[in-house]
Short mmCIF file of C-alpha atoms in Angstrom, two decimals:
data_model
loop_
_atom_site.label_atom_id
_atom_site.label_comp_id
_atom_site.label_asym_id
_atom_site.label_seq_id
_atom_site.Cartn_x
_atom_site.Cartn_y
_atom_site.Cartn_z
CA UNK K 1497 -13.86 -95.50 3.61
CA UNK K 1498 -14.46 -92.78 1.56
CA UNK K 1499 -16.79 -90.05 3.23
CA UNK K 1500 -19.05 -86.93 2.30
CA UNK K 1501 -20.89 -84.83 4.18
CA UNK K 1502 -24.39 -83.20 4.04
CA UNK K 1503 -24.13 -80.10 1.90
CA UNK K 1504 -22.50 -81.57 -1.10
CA UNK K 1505 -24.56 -81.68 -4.41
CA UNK K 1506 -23.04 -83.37 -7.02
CA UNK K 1507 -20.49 -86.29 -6.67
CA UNK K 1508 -17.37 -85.58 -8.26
CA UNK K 1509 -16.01 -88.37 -10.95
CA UNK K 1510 -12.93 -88.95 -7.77
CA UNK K 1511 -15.26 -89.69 -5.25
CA UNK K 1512 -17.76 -91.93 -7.39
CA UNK K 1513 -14.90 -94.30 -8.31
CA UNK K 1514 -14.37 -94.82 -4.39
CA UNK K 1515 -17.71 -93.53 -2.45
CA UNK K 1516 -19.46 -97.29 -1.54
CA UNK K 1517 -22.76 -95.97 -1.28
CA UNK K 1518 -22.56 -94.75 -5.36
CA UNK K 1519 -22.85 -96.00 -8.50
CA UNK K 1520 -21.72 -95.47 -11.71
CA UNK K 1521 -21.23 -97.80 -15.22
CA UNK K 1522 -17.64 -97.68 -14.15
CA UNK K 1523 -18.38 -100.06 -11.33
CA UNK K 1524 -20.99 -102.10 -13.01
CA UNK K 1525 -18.27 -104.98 -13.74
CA UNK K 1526 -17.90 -105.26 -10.06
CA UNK K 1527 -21.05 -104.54 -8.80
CA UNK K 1528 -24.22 -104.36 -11.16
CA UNK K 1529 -26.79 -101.73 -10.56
CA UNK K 1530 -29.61 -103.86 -9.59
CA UNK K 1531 -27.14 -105.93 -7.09
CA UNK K 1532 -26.44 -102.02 -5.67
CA UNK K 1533 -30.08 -100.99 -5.30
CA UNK K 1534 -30.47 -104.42 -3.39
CA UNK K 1535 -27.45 -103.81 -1.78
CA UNK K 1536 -27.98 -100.65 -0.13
CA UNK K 1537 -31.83 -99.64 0.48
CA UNK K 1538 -31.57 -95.95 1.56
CA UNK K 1539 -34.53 -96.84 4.26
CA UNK K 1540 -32.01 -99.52 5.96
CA UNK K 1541 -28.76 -97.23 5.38
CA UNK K 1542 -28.07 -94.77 8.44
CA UNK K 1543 -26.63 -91.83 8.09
CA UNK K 1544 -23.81 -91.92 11.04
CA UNK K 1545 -21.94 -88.64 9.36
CA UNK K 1546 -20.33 -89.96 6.51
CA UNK K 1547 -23.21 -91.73 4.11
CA UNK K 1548 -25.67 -88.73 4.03
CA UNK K 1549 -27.05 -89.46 0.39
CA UNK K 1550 -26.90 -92.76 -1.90
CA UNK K 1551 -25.93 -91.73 -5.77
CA UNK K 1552 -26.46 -93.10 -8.63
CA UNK K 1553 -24.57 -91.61 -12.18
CA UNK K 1554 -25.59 -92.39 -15.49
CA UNK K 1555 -21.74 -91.49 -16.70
CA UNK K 1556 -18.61 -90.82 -14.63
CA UNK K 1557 -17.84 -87.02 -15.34
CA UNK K 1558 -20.78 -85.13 -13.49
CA UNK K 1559 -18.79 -82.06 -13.50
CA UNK K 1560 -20.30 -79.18 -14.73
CA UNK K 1561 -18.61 -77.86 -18.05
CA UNK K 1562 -17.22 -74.00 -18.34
CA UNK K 1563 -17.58 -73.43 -14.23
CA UNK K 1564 -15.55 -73.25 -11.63
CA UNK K 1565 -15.19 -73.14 -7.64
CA UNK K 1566 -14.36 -69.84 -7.24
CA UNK K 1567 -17.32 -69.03 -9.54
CA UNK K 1568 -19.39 -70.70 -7.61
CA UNK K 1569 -18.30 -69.21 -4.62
CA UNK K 1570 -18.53 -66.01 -5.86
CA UNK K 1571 -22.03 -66.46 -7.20
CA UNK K 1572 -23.54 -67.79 -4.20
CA UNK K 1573 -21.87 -65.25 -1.93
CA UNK K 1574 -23.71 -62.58 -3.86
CA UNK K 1575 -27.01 -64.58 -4.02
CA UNK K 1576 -27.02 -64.79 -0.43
CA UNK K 1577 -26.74 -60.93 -0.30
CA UNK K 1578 -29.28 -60.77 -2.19
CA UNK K 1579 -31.50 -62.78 -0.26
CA UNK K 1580 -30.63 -61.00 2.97
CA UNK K 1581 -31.32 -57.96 1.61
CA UNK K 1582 -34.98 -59.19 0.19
CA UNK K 1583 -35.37 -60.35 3.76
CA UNK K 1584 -35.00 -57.14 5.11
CA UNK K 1585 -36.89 -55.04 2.79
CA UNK K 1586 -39.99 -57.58 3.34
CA UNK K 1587 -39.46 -57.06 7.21
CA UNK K 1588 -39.65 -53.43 6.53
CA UNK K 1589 -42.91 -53.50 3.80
CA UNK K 1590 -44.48 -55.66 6.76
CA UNK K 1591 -44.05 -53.06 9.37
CA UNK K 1592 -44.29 -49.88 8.02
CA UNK K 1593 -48.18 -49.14 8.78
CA UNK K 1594 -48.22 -46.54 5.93
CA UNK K 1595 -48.41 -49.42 3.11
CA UNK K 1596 -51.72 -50.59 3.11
CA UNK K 1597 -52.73 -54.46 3.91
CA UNK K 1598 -55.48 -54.28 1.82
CA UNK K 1599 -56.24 -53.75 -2.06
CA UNK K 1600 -56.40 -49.71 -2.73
CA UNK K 1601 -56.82 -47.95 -5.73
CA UNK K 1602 -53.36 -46.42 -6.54
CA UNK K 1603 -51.79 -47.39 -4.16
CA UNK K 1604 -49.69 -51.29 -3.73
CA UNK K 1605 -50.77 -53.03 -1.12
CA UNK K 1606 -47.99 -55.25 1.12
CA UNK K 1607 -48.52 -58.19 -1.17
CA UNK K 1608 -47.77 -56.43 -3.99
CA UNK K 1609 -44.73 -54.63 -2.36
CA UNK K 1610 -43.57 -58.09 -1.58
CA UNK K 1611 -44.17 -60.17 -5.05
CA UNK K 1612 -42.45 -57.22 -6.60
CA UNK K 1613 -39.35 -57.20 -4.36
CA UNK K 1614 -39.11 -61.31 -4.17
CA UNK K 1615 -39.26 -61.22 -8.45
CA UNK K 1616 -36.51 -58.86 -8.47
CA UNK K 1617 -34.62 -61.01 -6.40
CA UNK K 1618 -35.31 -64.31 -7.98
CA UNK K 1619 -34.44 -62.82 -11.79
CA UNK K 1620 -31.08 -61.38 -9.62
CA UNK K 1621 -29.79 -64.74 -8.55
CA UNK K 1622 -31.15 -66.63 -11.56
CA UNK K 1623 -28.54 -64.07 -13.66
CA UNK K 1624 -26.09 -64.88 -11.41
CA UNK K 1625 -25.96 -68.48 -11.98
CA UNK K 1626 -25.97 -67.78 -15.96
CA UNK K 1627 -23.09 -65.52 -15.38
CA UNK K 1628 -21.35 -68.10 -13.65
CA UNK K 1629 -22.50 -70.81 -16.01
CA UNK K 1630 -23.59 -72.67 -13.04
CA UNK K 1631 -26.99 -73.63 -13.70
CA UNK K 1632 -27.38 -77.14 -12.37
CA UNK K 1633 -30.21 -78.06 -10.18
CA UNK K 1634 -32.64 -81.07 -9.42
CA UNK K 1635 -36.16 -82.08 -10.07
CA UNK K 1636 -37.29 -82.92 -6.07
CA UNK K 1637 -39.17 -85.87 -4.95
CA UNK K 1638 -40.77 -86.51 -1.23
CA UNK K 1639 -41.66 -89.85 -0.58
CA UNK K 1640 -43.05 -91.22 2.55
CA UNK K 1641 -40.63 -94.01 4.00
CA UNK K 1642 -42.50 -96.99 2.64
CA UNK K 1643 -42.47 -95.46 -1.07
CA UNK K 1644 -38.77 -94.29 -0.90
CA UNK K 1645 -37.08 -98.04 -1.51
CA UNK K 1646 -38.99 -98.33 -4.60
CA UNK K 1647 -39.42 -94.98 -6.01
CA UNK K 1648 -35.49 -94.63 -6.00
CA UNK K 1649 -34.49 -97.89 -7.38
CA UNK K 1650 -37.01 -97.22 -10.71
CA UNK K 1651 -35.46 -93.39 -11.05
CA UNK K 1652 -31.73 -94.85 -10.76
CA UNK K 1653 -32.74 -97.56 -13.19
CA UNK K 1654 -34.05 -95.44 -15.68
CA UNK K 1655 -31.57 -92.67 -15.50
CA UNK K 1656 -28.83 -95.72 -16.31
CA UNK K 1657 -30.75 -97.75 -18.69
CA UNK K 1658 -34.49 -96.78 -19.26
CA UNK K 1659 -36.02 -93.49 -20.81
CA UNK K 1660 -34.13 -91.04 -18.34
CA UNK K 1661 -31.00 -92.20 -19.84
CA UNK K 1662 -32.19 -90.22 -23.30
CA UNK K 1663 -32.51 -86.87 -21.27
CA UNK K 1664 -30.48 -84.21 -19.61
CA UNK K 1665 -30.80 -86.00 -16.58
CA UNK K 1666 -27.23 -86.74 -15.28
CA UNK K 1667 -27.17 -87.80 -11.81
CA UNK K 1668 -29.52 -88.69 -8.56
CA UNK K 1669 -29.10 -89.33 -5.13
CA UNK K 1670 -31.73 -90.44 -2.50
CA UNK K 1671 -31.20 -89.55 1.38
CA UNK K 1672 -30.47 -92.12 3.77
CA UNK K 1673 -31.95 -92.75 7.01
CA UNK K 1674 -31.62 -89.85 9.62
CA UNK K 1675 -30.79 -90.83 13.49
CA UNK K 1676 -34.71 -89.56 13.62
CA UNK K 1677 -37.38 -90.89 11.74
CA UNK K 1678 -39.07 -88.96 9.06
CA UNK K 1679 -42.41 -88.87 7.18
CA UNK K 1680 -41.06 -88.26 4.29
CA UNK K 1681 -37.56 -88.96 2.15
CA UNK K 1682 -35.86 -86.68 -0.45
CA UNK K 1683 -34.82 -87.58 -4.17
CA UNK K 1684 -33.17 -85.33 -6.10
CA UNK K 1685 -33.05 -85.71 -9.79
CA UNK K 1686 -30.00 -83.21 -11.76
CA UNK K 1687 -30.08 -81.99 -14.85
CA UNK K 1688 -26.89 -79.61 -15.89
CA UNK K 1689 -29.24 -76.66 -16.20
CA UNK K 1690 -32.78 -76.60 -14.32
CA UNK K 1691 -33.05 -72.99 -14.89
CA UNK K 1692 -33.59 -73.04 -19.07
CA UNK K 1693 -37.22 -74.71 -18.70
CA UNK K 1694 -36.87 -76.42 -21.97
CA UNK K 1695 -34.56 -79.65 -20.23
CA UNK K 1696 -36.44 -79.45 -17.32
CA UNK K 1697 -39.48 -80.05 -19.32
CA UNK K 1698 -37.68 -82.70 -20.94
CA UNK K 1699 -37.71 -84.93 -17.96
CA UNK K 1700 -40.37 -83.75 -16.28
CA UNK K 1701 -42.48 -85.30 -19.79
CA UNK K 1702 -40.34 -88.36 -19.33
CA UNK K 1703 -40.95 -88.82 -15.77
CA UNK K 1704 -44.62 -88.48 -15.95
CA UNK K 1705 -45.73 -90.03 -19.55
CA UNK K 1706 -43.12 -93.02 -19.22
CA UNK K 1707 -43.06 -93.71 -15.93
CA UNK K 1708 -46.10 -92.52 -14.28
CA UNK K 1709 -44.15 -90.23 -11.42
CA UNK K 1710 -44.80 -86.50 -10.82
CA UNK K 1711 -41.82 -84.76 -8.88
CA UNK K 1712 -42.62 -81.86 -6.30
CA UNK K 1713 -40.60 -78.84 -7.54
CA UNK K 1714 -37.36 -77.70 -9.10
CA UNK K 1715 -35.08 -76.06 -7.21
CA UNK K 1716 -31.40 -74.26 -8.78
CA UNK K 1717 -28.06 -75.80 -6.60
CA UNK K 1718 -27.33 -72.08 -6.36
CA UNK K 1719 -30.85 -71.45 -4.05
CA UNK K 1720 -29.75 -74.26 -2.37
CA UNK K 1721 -26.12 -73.56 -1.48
CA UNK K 1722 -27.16 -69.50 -0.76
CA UNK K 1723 -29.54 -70.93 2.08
CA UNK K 1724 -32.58 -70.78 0.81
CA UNK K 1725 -35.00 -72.97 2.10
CA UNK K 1726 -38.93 -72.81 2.08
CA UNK K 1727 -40.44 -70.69 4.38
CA UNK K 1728 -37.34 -69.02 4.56
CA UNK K 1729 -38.40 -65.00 6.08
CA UNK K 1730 -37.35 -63.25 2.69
CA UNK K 1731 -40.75 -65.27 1.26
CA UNK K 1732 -39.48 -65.85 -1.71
CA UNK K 1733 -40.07 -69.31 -3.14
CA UNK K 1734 -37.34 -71.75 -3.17
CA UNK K 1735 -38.29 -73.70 -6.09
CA UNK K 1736 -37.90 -71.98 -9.97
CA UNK K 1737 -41.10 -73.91 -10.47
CA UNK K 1738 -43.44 -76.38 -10.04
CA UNK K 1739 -44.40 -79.31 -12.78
CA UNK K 1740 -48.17 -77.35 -13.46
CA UNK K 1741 -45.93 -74.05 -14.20
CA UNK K 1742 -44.35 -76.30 -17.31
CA UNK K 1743 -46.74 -78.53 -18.43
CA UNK K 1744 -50.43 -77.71 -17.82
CA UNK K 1745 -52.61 -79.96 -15.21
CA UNK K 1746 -54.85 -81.18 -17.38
CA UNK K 1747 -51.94 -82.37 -19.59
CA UNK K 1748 -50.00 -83.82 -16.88
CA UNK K 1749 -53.08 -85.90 -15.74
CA UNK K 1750 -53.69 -87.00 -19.11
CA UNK K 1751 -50.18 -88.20 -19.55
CA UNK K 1752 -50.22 -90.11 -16.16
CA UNK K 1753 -53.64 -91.68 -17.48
CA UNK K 1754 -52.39 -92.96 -20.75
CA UNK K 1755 -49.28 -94.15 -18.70
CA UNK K 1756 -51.38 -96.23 -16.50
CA UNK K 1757 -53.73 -97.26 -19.06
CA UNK K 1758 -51.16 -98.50 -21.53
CA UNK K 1759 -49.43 -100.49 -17.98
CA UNK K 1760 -52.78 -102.50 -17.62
CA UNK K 1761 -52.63 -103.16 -21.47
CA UNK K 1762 -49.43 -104.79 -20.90
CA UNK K 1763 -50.01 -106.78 -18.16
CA UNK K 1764 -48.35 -104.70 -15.40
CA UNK K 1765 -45.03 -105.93 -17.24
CA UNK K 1766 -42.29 -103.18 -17.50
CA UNK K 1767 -40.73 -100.54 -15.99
CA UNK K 1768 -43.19 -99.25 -13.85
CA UNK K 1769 -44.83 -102.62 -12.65
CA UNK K 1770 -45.85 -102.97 -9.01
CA UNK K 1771 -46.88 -98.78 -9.44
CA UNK K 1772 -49.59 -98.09 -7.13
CA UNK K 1773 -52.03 -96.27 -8.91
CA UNK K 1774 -55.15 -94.30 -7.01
CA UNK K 1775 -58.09 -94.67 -8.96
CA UNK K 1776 -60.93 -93.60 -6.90
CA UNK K 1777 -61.54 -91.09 -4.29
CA UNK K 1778 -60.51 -87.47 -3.79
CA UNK K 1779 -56.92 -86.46 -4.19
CA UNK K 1780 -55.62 -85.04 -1.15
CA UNK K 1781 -55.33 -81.15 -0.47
CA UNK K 1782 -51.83 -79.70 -1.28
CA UNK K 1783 -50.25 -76.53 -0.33
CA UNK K 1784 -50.62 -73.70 -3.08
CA UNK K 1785 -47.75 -72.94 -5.01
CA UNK K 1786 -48.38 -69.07 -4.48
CA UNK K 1787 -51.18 -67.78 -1.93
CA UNK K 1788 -53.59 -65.22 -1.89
CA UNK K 1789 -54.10 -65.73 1.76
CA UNK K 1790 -52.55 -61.79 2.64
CA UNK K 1791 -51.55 -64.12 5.92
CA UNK K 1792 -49.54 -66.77 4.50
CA UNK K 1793 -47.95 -64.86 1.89
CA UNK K 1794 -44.98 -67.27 1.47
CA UNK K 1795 -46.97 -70.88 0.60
CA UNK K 1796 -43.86 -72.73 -0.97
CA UNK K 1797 -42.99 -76.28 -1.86
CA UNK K 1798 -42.21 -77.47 0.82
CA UNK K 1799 -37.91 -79.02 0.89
CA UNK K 1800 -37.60 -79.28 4.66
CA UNK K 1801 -36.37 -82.85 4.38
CA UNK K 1802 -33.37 -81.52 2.31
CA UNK K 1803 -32.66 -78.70 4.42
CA UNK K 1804 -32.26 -80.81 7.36
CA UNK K 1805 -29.66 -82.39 5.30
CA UNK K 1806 -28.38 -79.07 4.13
CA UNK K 1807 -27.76 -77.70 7.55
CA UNK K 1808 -25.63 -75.13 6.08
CA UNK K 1809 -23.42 -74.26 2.93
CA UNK K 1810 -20.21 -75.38 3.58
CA UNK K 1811 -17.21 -73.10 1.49
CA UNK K 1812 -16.02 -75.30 -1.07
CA UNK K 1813 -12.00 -75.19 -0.70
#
């Protein structure tokens, strides 16, 4: 059997055609995509080192056009430099007693010292993926263990067949069951380029007005394979953004309301029948996106469950 380990991103076209725990409308002949998602629920598939994620391919070639490996490599080489060296000029705004912790007039405070050195950073390695045209990246979904089964079957279905098919959206994969239970699941949803916000915003209107779902964060394959992770020392943020940073709150909630509305209209029939929707009581606290708390400077969407999976970035040979 064909096997792939934790770090890798993006199935290649040679490994979809012979990777059981994929799909793609090359194997719907032999195996439809509904029979698949019934097949091979990622909260009764265990991981035992060779079925890490589940994938699902709305075309064979996922391949990203005008890159390379050794661009790659070269890129994330330099964006890990990057990030070490943000991680030790943060370690030495945070010690030196000199800067003050406080607001003072003319003078930047640590926070400021910090936001200032983590932007620099984050416009460094976004450059460095456009110079190495490699731009891909994923809208990120957590779902508790419960939610996962069903949350991935309607993404894969509509990234085949429904209204994902008609975006940028190319591929997803959902992470199998770990030798320890977890609260919560990843999904990651890739689009060839996360980092130009117009695509991104693409799906992320698709995924909330026609199906009702609001992903986490997006987060560049090149922050991913350079080892950032949230709460990672450097503080900078390990997502590009957040859905409220594309499409206002008010607009998003809006969206998901007329989505819900026009689901009871219809009888619950469709594709996003058998959605739980919360209708009263208080939504519950989430972390900030970006503190003022001068304590907990580095308040990040949280991608823990995909770092475990992403113990470290493997060199790609």
């Amino acid at each position: 059997m064909a096997a792939v380990t934790a770090d890798v991103e993006i199935l290649p076209a040679a490994l979809l055609a012979v990777y059981p725990y994929s799909w793609s409308p090359a194997r719907d002949v032999e195996t439809p995509l509904d029979e698949f998602l019934k097949k091979y629920p990622p909260s009764m598939v265990v991981d035992d080192g060779t079925k890490p994620w589940i994938w699902v391919s709305k075309a064979l070639r996922t391949t990203e056009p005008h890159t390379n490996d050794e661009a790659r490599d070269t890129a994330t080489a330099a964006a890990a430099s990057i990030i070490d060296e943000l991680t030790a000029k943060v370690k030495s705004i945070d010690e030196n007693a000199s800067i003050p912790v406080r607001k003072k007039k003319g003078v930047q405070n640590k926070k400021e010292l910090r936001e200032e050195a983590q932007e620099e950073a984050k416009k460094g390695i976004l450059e460095l993926a456009k110079e190495a045209k490699w731009t891909m990246g994923k809208w990120l979904f957590f779902p508790g263990p419960e939610q996962v089964d069903g949350l991935w079957s309607r993404i894969a279905r509509s990234l085949v067949s429904g209204p994902l098919s008609h975006t940028p959206a190319m591929q997803a994969k959902v992470a199998t069951e770990g030798p320890e239970a977890s609260s919560t699941r990843v999904i990651c949803l890739y689009l060839p380029d996360i980092i130009d916000e117009e695509p991104a915003r693409e799906v992320l209107k698709c995924l909330v007005g026609e199906m009702g779902i609001v992903p986490t964060s997006a987060k560049p394959n090149i922050y991913t394979c350079a080892g950032l992770t949230s709460k990672h020392p450097s503080g900078l943020r390990s997502s590009v953004y957040t859905p409220q940073e594309l499409i206002p709150k008010p607009e998003i909630e809006e969206m998901k309301k007329k989505y819900f509305a026009d689901l009871e209209a219809n009888g619950n029939d469709g594709p996003g029948a058998g959605v739980k929707r919360k209708v009263t009581g208080k939504p519950k606290p989430k972390a900030a996106v970006d503190s003022d708390d001068e304590d907990n400077p580095f308040d990040a969407p949280s991608s823990d469950e995909e770092e475990k999976k992403v113990e470290k970035k493997k060199s790609r040979k």
